[in-house]
Amino acid sequence: AQKITQTQPGMFVQEKEAVTLDCTYDTSDPSYGLFWYKQPSSGEMIFLIYQGSYDQQNATEGRYSLNFQKARKSANLVISASQLGDSAMYFCAMREGRRDSSYKLIFGSGTRLLVRP
Amino acid sequence: DTGVSQNPRHKITKRGQNVTFRCDPISEHNRLYWYRQTLGQGPEFLTYFQNEAQLEKSRLLSDRFSAERPKGSFSTLEIQRTEQGDSAMYLCASSGNLRVMNTEAFFGQGTRLTVV
């Protein structure tokens, strides 16, 4: 069965510094996608970054980068130059890749990030 | 606004009452998902529609829950005889069909249900 594990319930980071949020996953499907979402206190889930299982390079989107280590089944999110507005819950999620699947997302339990001024 | 829209944003109901939530996905998206998120947890998949067909339901979706997507546009999620354990945020998401694997799901702001 697919599973996402986020072992850091909460993290602090100083403004302007970088922070890494951990995510490990488990799947027997060779084709899968990994996503990171941000959830501010207002509730909406905001897509940040995507990494495909066959992608050779680590994904980057502005200040977000994904440290993808396939053999270790980890997909850590790195946020560079943290801003106060980065304070939120962060969720790692996996999408299975079978052609007949629903392509639903399996989420981890999240990490609450607080950026200190 | 062209994003995913959910109504109502908040719902307080007495135990035993029925409630219905609505989701309007992004207009060109044929895939629609419902998730439930309890406090301190990540969202959990409830059900999936492709156009008007409900193709997958989670074991979390008890007989008291029913979802519809008539005409493949908006969707409704109804909970009958609500219980306190139904209190949660109910999130709707939609995605398109092109390059499915790397197409992100767009989420609505959710409906927060409180059963008293």
PDB file of C-alpha atoms in Angstrom:
ATOM      1  CA  ALA A   1       0.000   0.000   0.000  1.00  0.00           C
ATOM      2  CA  GLN A   2       1.124   3.517  -0.680  1.00  0.00           C
ATOM      3  CA  LYS A   3       2.227   5.585   2.289  1.00  0.00           C
ATOM      4  CA  ILE A   4       3.697   9.026   2.912  1.00  0.00           C
ATOM      5  CA  THR A   5       5.595   9.762   6.120  1.00  0.00           C
ATOM      6  CA  GLN A   6       6.408  13.218   7.417  1.00  0.00           C
ATOM      7  CA  THR A   7       8.295  12.856  10.699  1.00  0.00           C
ATOM      8  CA  GLN A   8       8.529  16.530  11.637  1.00  0.00           C
ATOM      9  CA  PRO A   9       5.285  17.741  13.239  1.00  0.00           C
ATOM     10  CA  GLY A  10       6.715  21.240  13.595  1.00  0.00           C
ATOM     11  CA  MET A  11       9.728  23.232  12.449  1.00  0.00           C
ATOM     12  CA  PHE A  12      11.125  26.689  13.159  1.00  0.00           C
ATOM     13  CA  VAL A  13      13.314  28.662  10.796  1.00  0.00           C
ATOM     14  CA  GLN A  14      14.782  32.127  10.981  1.00  0.00           C
ATOM     15  CA  GLU A  15      13.638  34.548   8.323  1.00  0.00           C
ATOM     16  CA  LYS A  16      15.930  34.541   5.248  1.00  0.00           C
ATOM     17  CA  GLU A  17      17.417  31.159   6.100  1.00  0.00           C
ATOM     18  CA  ALA A  18      16.807  27.880   4.280  1.00  0.00           C
ATOM     19  CA  VAL A  19      14.809  24.995   5.715  1.00  0.00           C
ATOM     20  CA  THR A  20      14.323  21.365   4.709  1.00  0.00           C
ATOM     21  CA  LEU A  21      11.052  19.533   5.299  1.00  0.00           C
ATOM     22  CA  ASP A  22      11.358  15.758   5.251  1.00  0.00           C
ATOM     23  CA  CYS A  23       9.173  13.327   3.349  1.00  0.00           C
ATOM     24  CA  THR A  24       9.588   9.613   2.794  1.00  0.00           C
ATOM     25  CA  TYR A  25       7.272   7.442   0.753  1.00  0.00           C
ATOM     26  CA  ASP A  26       6.503   3.824   0.102  1.00  0.00           C
ATOM     27  CA  THR A  27       5.060   2.368  -3.070  1.00  0.00           C
ATOM     28  CA  SER A  28       5.460  -0.699  -5.256  1.00  0.00           C
ATOM     29  CA  ASP A  29       4.360   1.200  -8.350  1.00  0.00           C
ATOM     30  CA  PRO A  30       7.319   2.116 -10.610  1.00  0.00           C
ATOM     31  CA  SER A  31       5.436   5.134 -11.930  1.00  0.00           C
ATOM     32  CA  TYR A  32       4.401   7.763  -9.431  1.00  0.00           C
ATOM     33  CA  GLY A  33       4.390  11.472  -8.808  1.00  0.00           C
ATOM     34  CA  LEU A  34       5.327  13.389  -5.693  1.00  0.00           C
ATOM     35  CA  PHE A  35       3.781  16.725  -4.773  1.00  0.00           C
ATOM     36  CA  TRP A  36       4.214  19.328  -2.077  1.00  0.00           C
ATOM     37  CA  TYR A  37       1.298  21.520  -1.015  1.00  0.00           C
ATOM     38  CA  LYS A  38       1.182  24.478   1.361  1.00  0.00           C
ATOM     39  CA  GLN A  39      -1.874  25.020   3.547  1.00  0.00           C
ATOM     40  CA  PRO A  40      -2.106  28.442   5.241  1.00  0.00           C
ATOM     41  CA  SER A  41      -4.462  28.984   8.152  1.00  0.00           C
ATOM     42  CA  SER A  42      -7.180  29.992   5.685  1.00  0.00           C
ATOM     43  CA  GLY A  43      -7.435  26.352   4.621  1.00  0.00           C
ATOM     44  CA  GLU A  44      -6.802  26.192   0.899  1.00  0.00           C
ATOM     45  CA  MET A  45      -4.188  23.784  -0.415  1.00  0.00           C
ATOM     46  CA  ILE A  46      -1.652  25.561  -2.609  1.00  0.00           C
ATOM     47  CA  PHE A  47       0.441  23.503  -5.035  1.00  0.00           C
ATOM     48  CA  LEU A  48       4.175  24.155  -4.715  1.00  0.00           C
ATOM     49  CA  ILE A  49       6.197  21.628  -6.668  1.00  0.00           C
ATOM     50  CA  TYR A  50       6.065  18.266  -8.475  1.00  0.00           C
ATOM     51  CA  GLN A  51       8.600  15.468  -9.018  1.00  0.00           C
ATOM     52  CA  GLY A  52       7.964  12.515 -11.298  1.00  0.00           C
ATOM     53  CA  SER A  53       9.468   9.118 -10.509  1.00  0.00           C
ATOM     54  CA  TYR A  54      11.282   9.045 -13.841  1.00  0.00           C
ATOM     55  CA  ASP A  55      12.546  12.606 -13.697  1.00  0.00           C
ATOM     56  CA  GLN A  56      16.342  12.667 -13.770  1.00  0.00           C
ATOM     57  CA  GLN A  57      16.758  16.096 -12.238  1.00  0.00           C
ATOM     58  CA  ASN A  58      15.440  17.518  -9.004  1.00  0.00           C
ATOM     59  CA  ALA A  59      12.463  19.805  -9.485  1.00  0.00           C
ATOM     60  CA  THR A  60      12.786  23.512  -8.739  1.00  0.00           C
ATOM     61  CA  GLU A  61      10.141  26.253  -8.605  1.00  0.00           C
ATOM     62  CA  GLY A  62      11.444  29.625  -7.508  1.00  0.00           C
ATOM     63  CA  ARG A  63      12.475  29.365  -3.849  1.00  0.00           C
ATOM     64  CA  TYR A  64      11.262  25.765  -3.666  1.00  0.00           C
ATOM     65  CA  SER A  65      13.344  22.781  -4.632  1.00  0.00           C
ATOM     66  CA  LEU A  66      12.791  19.100  -4.152  1.00  0.00           C
ATOM     67  CA  ASN A  67      15.650  16.874  -3.016  1.00  0.00           C
ATOM     68  CA  PHE A  68      14.603  13.597  -4.669  1.00  0.00           C
ATOM     69  CA  GLN A  69      16.515  10.507  -3.592  1.00  0.00           C
ATOM     70  CA  LYS A  70      14.768   7.621  -5.311  1.00  0.00           C
ATOM     71  CA  ALA A  71      16.799   4.806  -3.785  1.00  0.00           C
ATOM     72  CA  ARG A  72      16.069   6.117  -0.302  1.00  0.00           C
ATOM     73  CA  LYS A  73      12.449   6.885  -1.232  1.00  0.00           C
ATOM     74  CA  SER A  74      12.692  10.418   0.015  1.00  0.00           C
ATOM     75  CA  ALA A  75      11.419  13.674  -1.457  1.00  0.00           C
ATOM     76  CA  ASN A  76      12.413  16.486   0.857  1.00  0.00           C
ATOM     77  CA  LEU A  77      11.259  20.042   0.226  1.00  0.00           C
ATOM     78  CA  VAL A  78      13.848  22.790   0.518  1.00  0.00           C
ATOM     79  CA  ILE A  79      12.650  26.353   0.968  1.00  0.00           C
ATOM     80  CA  SER A  80      15.377  28.919   0.477  1.00  0.00           C
ATOM     81  CA  ALA A  81      15.387  32.465   1.862  1.00  0.00           C
ATOM     82  CA  SER A  82      12.400  31.865   4.155  1.00  0.00           C
ATOM     83  CA  GLN A  83       9.795  34.606   4.396  1.00  0.00           C
ATOM     84  CA  LEU A  84       7.250  35.297   7.119  1.00  0.00           C
ATOM     85  CA  GLY A  85       4.518  34.333   4.656  1.00  0.00           C
ATOM     86  CA  ASP A  86       5.959  30.833   4.437  1.00  0.00           C
ATOM     87  CA  SER A  87       4.520  30.047   7.875  1.00  0.00           C
ATOM     88  CA  ALA A  88       1.939  27.341   7.170  1.00  0.00           C
ATOM     89  CA  MET A  89       1.313  23.600   7.120  1.00  0.00           C
ATOM     90  CA  TYR A  90       3.197  21.730   4.419  1.00  0.00           C
ATOM     91  CA  PHE A  91       2.002  18.425   3.037  1.00  0.00           C
ATOM     92  CA  CYS A  92       3.849  15.889   0.965  1.00  0.00           C
ATOM     93  CA  ALA A  93       1.631  13.786  -1.299  1.00  0.00           C
ATOM     94  CA  MET A  94       1.993  10.938  -3.775  1.00  0.00           C
ATOM     95  CA  ARG A  95      -0.034  10.092  -6.827  1.00  0.00           C
ATOM     96  CA  GLU A  96      -0.049   6.561  -8.167  1.00  0.00           C
ATOM     97  CA  GLY A  97       0.599   6.111 -11.847  1.00  0.00           C
ATOM     98  CA  ARG A  98      -1.406   3.091 -12.953  1.00  0.00           C
ATOM     99  CA  ARG A  99      -3.325   3.870 -16.106  1.00  0.00           C
ATOM    100  CA  ASP A 100      -6.625   2.675 -14.666  1.00  0.00           C
ATOM    101  CA  SER A 101      -6.232   4.520 -11.393  1.00  0.00           C
ATOM    102  CA  SER A 102      -8.049   7.546 -10.123  1.00  0.00           C
ATOM    103  CA  TYR A 103      -4.761   9.401  -9.735  1.00  0.00           C
ATOM    104  CA  LYS A 104      -5.862  10.369  -6.241  1.00  0.00           C
ATOM    105  CA  LEU A 105      -3.340  11.913  -3.873  1.00  0.00           C
ATOM    106  CA  ILE A 106      -2.123  10.165  -0.734  1.00  0.00           C
ATOM    107  CA  PHE A 107      -1.042  12.754   1.838  1.00  0.00           C
ATOM    108  CA  GLY A 108       1.328  12.714   4.758  1.00  0.00           C
ATOM    109  CA  SER A 109       0.381  14.132   8.148  1.00  0.00           C
ATOM    110  CA  GLY A 110       2.091  17.433   7.448  1.00  0.00           C
ATOM    111  CA  THR A 111       4.737  19.677   8.975  1.00  0.00           C
ATOM    112  CA  ARG A 112       3.875  23.023  10.543  1.00  0.00           C
ATOM    113  CA  LEU A 113       6.535  25.574   9.649  1.00  0.00           C
ATOM    114  CA  LEU A 114       6.932  28.770  11.637  1.00  0.00           C
ATOM    115  CA  VAL A 115       9.222  31.477  10.306  1.00  0.00           C
ATOM    116  CA  ARG A 116      10.721  33.703  13.002  1.00  0.00           C
ATOM    117  CA  PRO A 117      11.434  37.365  12.232  1.00  0.00           C
TER     118      PRO A 117
ATOM    119  CA  ASP B   1     -12.734  33.736 -10.032  1.00  0.00           C
ATOM    120  CA  THR B   2     -11.788  30.650 -12.058  1.00  0.00           C
ATOM    121  CA  GLY B   3     -10.618  28.446  -9.206  1.00  0.00           C
ATOM    122  CA  VAL B   4     -12.401  25.637  -7.393  1.00  0.00           C
ATOM    123  CA  SER B   5     -15.311  26.981  -5.383  1.00  0.00           C
ATOM    124  CA  GLN B   6     -16.891  25.310  -2.369  1.00  0.00           C
ATOM    125  CA  ASN B   7     -20.034  26.249  -0.501  1.00  0.00           C
ATOM    126  CA  PRO B   8     -20.716  26.781   2.273  1.00  0.00           C
ATOM    127  CA  ARG B   9     -17.371  27.616   3.842  1.00  0.00           C
ATOM    128  CA  HIS B  10     -18.612  26.730   7.305  1.00  0.00           C
ATOM    129  CA  LYS B  11     -21.490  24.578   8.510  1.00  0.00           C
ATOM    130  CA  ILE B  12     -22.607  23.915  12.052  1.00  0.00           C
ATOM    131  CA  THR B  13     -25.255  21.259  12.422  1.00  0.00           C
ATOM    132  CA  LYS B  14     -26.875  19.236  15.137  1.00  0.00           C
ATOM    133  CA  ARG B  15     -26.147  15.548  15.389  1.00  0.00           C
ATOM    134  CA  GLY B  16     -28.591  13.550  13.328  1.00  0.00           C
ATOM    135  CA  GLN B  17     -29.253  16.257  10.755  1.00  0.00           C
ATOM    136  CA  ASN B  18     -28.420  15.939   7.064  1.00  0.00           C
ATOM    137  CA  VAL B  19     -25.998  18.317   5.372  1.00  0.00           C
ATOM    138  CA  THR B  20     -25.056  18.915   1.761  1.00  0.00           C
ATOM    139  CA  PHE B  21     -21.943  20.582   0.407  1.00  0.00           C
ATOM    140  CA  ARG B  22     -21.348  21.854  -3.102  1.00  0.00           C
ATOM    141  CA  CYS B  23     -18.195  22.004  -5.195  1.00  0.00           C
ATOM    142  CA  ASP B  24     -17.778  23.862  -8.479  1.00  0.00           C
ATOM    143  CA  PRO B  25     -14.567  22.674 -10.149  1.00  0.00           C
ATOM    144  CA  ILE B  26     -12.491  24.523 -12.706  1.00  0.00           C
ATOM    145  CA  SER B  27     -14.716  24.428 -15.767  1.00  0.00           C
ATOM    146  CA  GLU B  28     -12.513  22.423 -18.135  1.00  0.00           C
ATOM    147  CA  HIS B  29     -11.480  19.845 -15.524  1.00  0.00           C
ATOM    148  CA  ASN B  30     -13.080  16.425 -15.911  1.00  0.00           C
ATOM    149  CA  ARG B  31     -11.634  14.894 -12.743  1.00  0.00           C
ATOM    150  CA  LEU B  32     -13.140  15.800  -9.391  1.00  0.00           C
ATOM    151  CA  TYR B  33     -12.123  14.552  -5.948  1.00  0.00           C
ATOM    152  CA  TRP B  34     -13.484  14.849  -2.441  1.00  0.00           C
ATOM    153  CA  TYR B  35     -11.161  14.628   0.550  1.00  0.00           C
ATOM    154  CA  ARG B  36     -11.727  14.865   4.284  1.00  0.00           C
ATOM    155  CA  GLN B  37      -9.224  16.486   6.621  1.00  0.00           C
ATOM    156  CA  THR B  38      -9.424  16.183  10.386  1.00  0.00           C
ATOM    157  CA  LEU B  39      -7.511  18.447  12.753  1.00  0.00           C
ATOM    158  CA  GLY B  40      -3.768  17.921  12.593  1.00  0.00           C
ATOM    159  CA  GLN B  41      -3.921  15.414   9.764  1.00  0.00           C
ATOM    160  CA  GLY B  42      -3.456  15.435   6.046  1.00  0.00           C
ATOM    161  CA  PRO B  43      -6.413  15.138   3.683  1.00  0.00           C
ATOM    162  CA  GLU B  44      -7.815  11.651   3.155  1.00  0.00           C
ATOM    163  CA  PHE B  45      -9.375  10.585  -0.134  1.00  0.00           C
ATOM    164  CA  LEU B  46     -13.129  10.014  -0.108  1.00  0.00           C
ATOM    165  CA  THR B  47     -14.292   9.676  -3.699  1.00  0.00           C
ATOM    166  CA  TYR B  48     -13.447  10.418  -7.334  1.00  0.00           C
ATOM    167  CA  PHE B  49     -15.476  11.389 -10.381  1.00  0.00           C
ATOM    168  CA  GLN B  50     -14.437  11.360 -13.982  1.00  0.00           C
ATOM    169  CA  ASN B  51     -17.001  13.510 -15.710  1.00  0.00           C
ATOM    170  CA  GLU B  52     -20.340  12.345 -14.236  1.00  0.00           C
ATOM    171  CA  ALA B  53     -19.172   8.827 -13.345  1.00  0.00           C
ATOM    172  CA  GLN B  54     -18.201   8.056  -9.764  1.00  0.00           C
ATOM    173  CA  LEU B  55     -15.307   5.666 -10.342  1.00  0.00           C
ATOM    174  CA  GLU B  56     -13.797   5.186  -6.911  1.00  0.00           C
ATOM    175  CA  LYS B  57     -14.979   5.378  -3.322  1.00  0.00           C
ATOM    176  CA  SER B  58     -12.878   5.062  -0.207  1.00  0.00           C
ATOM    177  CA  ARG B  59     -13.778   2.740   2.636  1.00  0.00           C
ATOM    178  CA  LEU B  60     -14.042   5.973   4.640  1.00  0.00           C
ATOM    179  CA  LEU B  61     -17.207   6.759   2.711  1.00  0.00           C
ATOM    180  CA  SER B  62     -19.853   5.074   4.823  1.00  0.00           C
ATOM    181  CA  ASP B  63     -23.425   4.454   3.719  1.00  0.00           C
ATOM    182  CA  ARG B  64     -24.396   7.801   5.236  1.00  0.00           C
ATOM    183  CA  PHE B  65     -22.284   9.599   2.653  1.00  0.00           C
ATOM    184  CA  SER B  66     -23.328  10.088  -0.939  1.00  0.00           C
ATOM    185  CA  ALA B  67     -21.781  12.134  -3.698  1.00  0.00           C
ATOM    186  CA  GLU B  68     -23.071  13.102  -7.096  1.00  0.00           C
ATOM    187  CA  ARG B  69     -21.809  14.973 -10.114  1.00  0.00           C
ATOM    188  CA  PRO B  70     -24.734  15.419 -12.479  1.00  0.00           C
ATOM    189  CA  LYS B  71     -23.778  16.409 -16.009  1.00  0.00           C
ATOM    190  CA  GLY B  72     -20.115  16.264 -15.081  1.00  0.00           C
ATOM    191  CA  SER B  73     -20.040  19.806 -13.766  1.00  0.00           C
ATOM    192  CA  PHE B  74     -20.551  20.695 -10.092  1.00  0.00           C
ATOM    193  CA  SER B  75     -20.612  18.031  -7.408  1.00  0.00           C
ATOM    194  CA  THR B  76     -22.473  17.610  -4.143  1.00  0.00           C
ATOM    195  CA  LEU B  77     -21.503  15.644  -1.060  1.00  0.00           C
ATOM    196  CA  GLU B  78     -24.338  14.745   1.310  1.00  0.00           C
ATOM    197  CA  ILE B  79     -23.953  13.372   4.799  1.00  0.00           C
ATOM    198  CA  GLN B  80     -27.067  11.872   6.337  1.00  0.00           C
ATOM    199  CA  ARG B  81     -27.682  11.506  10.071  1.00  0.00           C
ATOM    200  CA  THR B  82     -24.495  13.384  10.942  1.00  0.00           C
ATOM    201  CA  GLU B  83     -22.354  12.189  13.836  1.00  0.00           C
ATOM    202  CA  GLN B  84     -19.793  14.122  15.870  1.00  0.00           C
ATOM    203  CA  GLY B  85     -17.053  12.108  14.182  1.00  0.00           C
ATOM    204  CA  ASP B  86     -18.038  13.693  10.877  1.00  0.00           C
ATOM    205  CA  SER B  87     -16.677  17.028  12.068  1.00  0.00           C
ATOM    206  CA  ALA B  88     -13.861  17.859   9.671  1.00  0.00           C
ATOM    207  CA  MET B  89     -12.825  19.982   6.733  1.00  0.00           C
ATOM    208  CA  TYR B  90     -14.205  18.649   3.466  1.00  0.00           C
ATOM    209  CA  LEU B  91     -12.010  19.556   0.522  1.00  0.00           C
ATOM    210  CA  CYS B  92     -12.858  19.357  -3.147  1.00  0.00           C
ATOM    211  CA  ALA B  93     -10.196  19.231  -5.849  1.00  0.00           C
ATOM    212  CA  SER B  94     -10.236  19.081  -9.620  1.00  0.00           C
ATOM    213  CA  SER B  95      -7.683  18.332 -12.292  1.00  0.00           C
ATOM    214  CA  GLY B  96      -7.548  18.135 -16.032  1.00  0.00           C
ATOM    215  CA  ASN B  97      -6.845  15.116 -18.175  1.00  0.00           C
ATOM    216  CA  LEU B  98      -3.752  16.185 -20.040  1.00  0.00           C
ATOM    217  CA  ARG B  99      -0.449  14.737 -18.829  1.00  0.00           C
ATOM    218  CA  VAL B 100      -2.213  13.486 -15.742  1.00  0.00           C
ATOM    219  CA  MET B 101       0.777  12.494 -13.719  1.00  0.00           C
ATOM    220  CA  ASN B 102       2.302  15.927 -13.420  1.00  0.00           C
ATOM    221  CA  THR B 103      -0.929  17.862 -13.487  1.00  0.00           C
ATOM    222  CA  GLU B 104      -1.549  19.226 -10.064  1.00  0.00           C
ATOM    223  CA  ALA B 105      -4.924  19.011  -8.407  1.00  0.00           C
ATOM    224  CA  PHE B 106      -6.425  22.390  -7.648  1.00  0.00           C
ATOM    225  CA  PHE B 107      -8.176  22.578  -4.314  1.00  0.00           C
ATOM    226  CA  GLY B 108     -11.056  24.644  -3.087  1.00  0.00           C
ATOM    227  CA  GLN B 109     -10.985  26.396   0.258  1.00  0.00           C
ATOM    228  CA  GLY B 110     -13.002  23.631   1.845  1.00  0.00           C
ATOM    229  CA  THR B 111     -16.158  23.371   3.904  1.00  0.00           C
ATOM    230  CA  ARG B 112     -15.573  23.128   7.626  1.00  0.00           C
ATOM    231  CA  LEU B 113     -18.271  20.989   9.236  1.00  0.00           C
ATOM    232  CA  THR B 114     -18.924  21.068  12.961  1.00  0.00           C
ATOM    233  CA  VAL B 115     -21.433  18.595  14.359  1.00  0.00           C
ATOM    234  CA  VAL B 116     -22.707  19.553  17.818  1.00  0.00           C
TER     235      VAL B 116
END
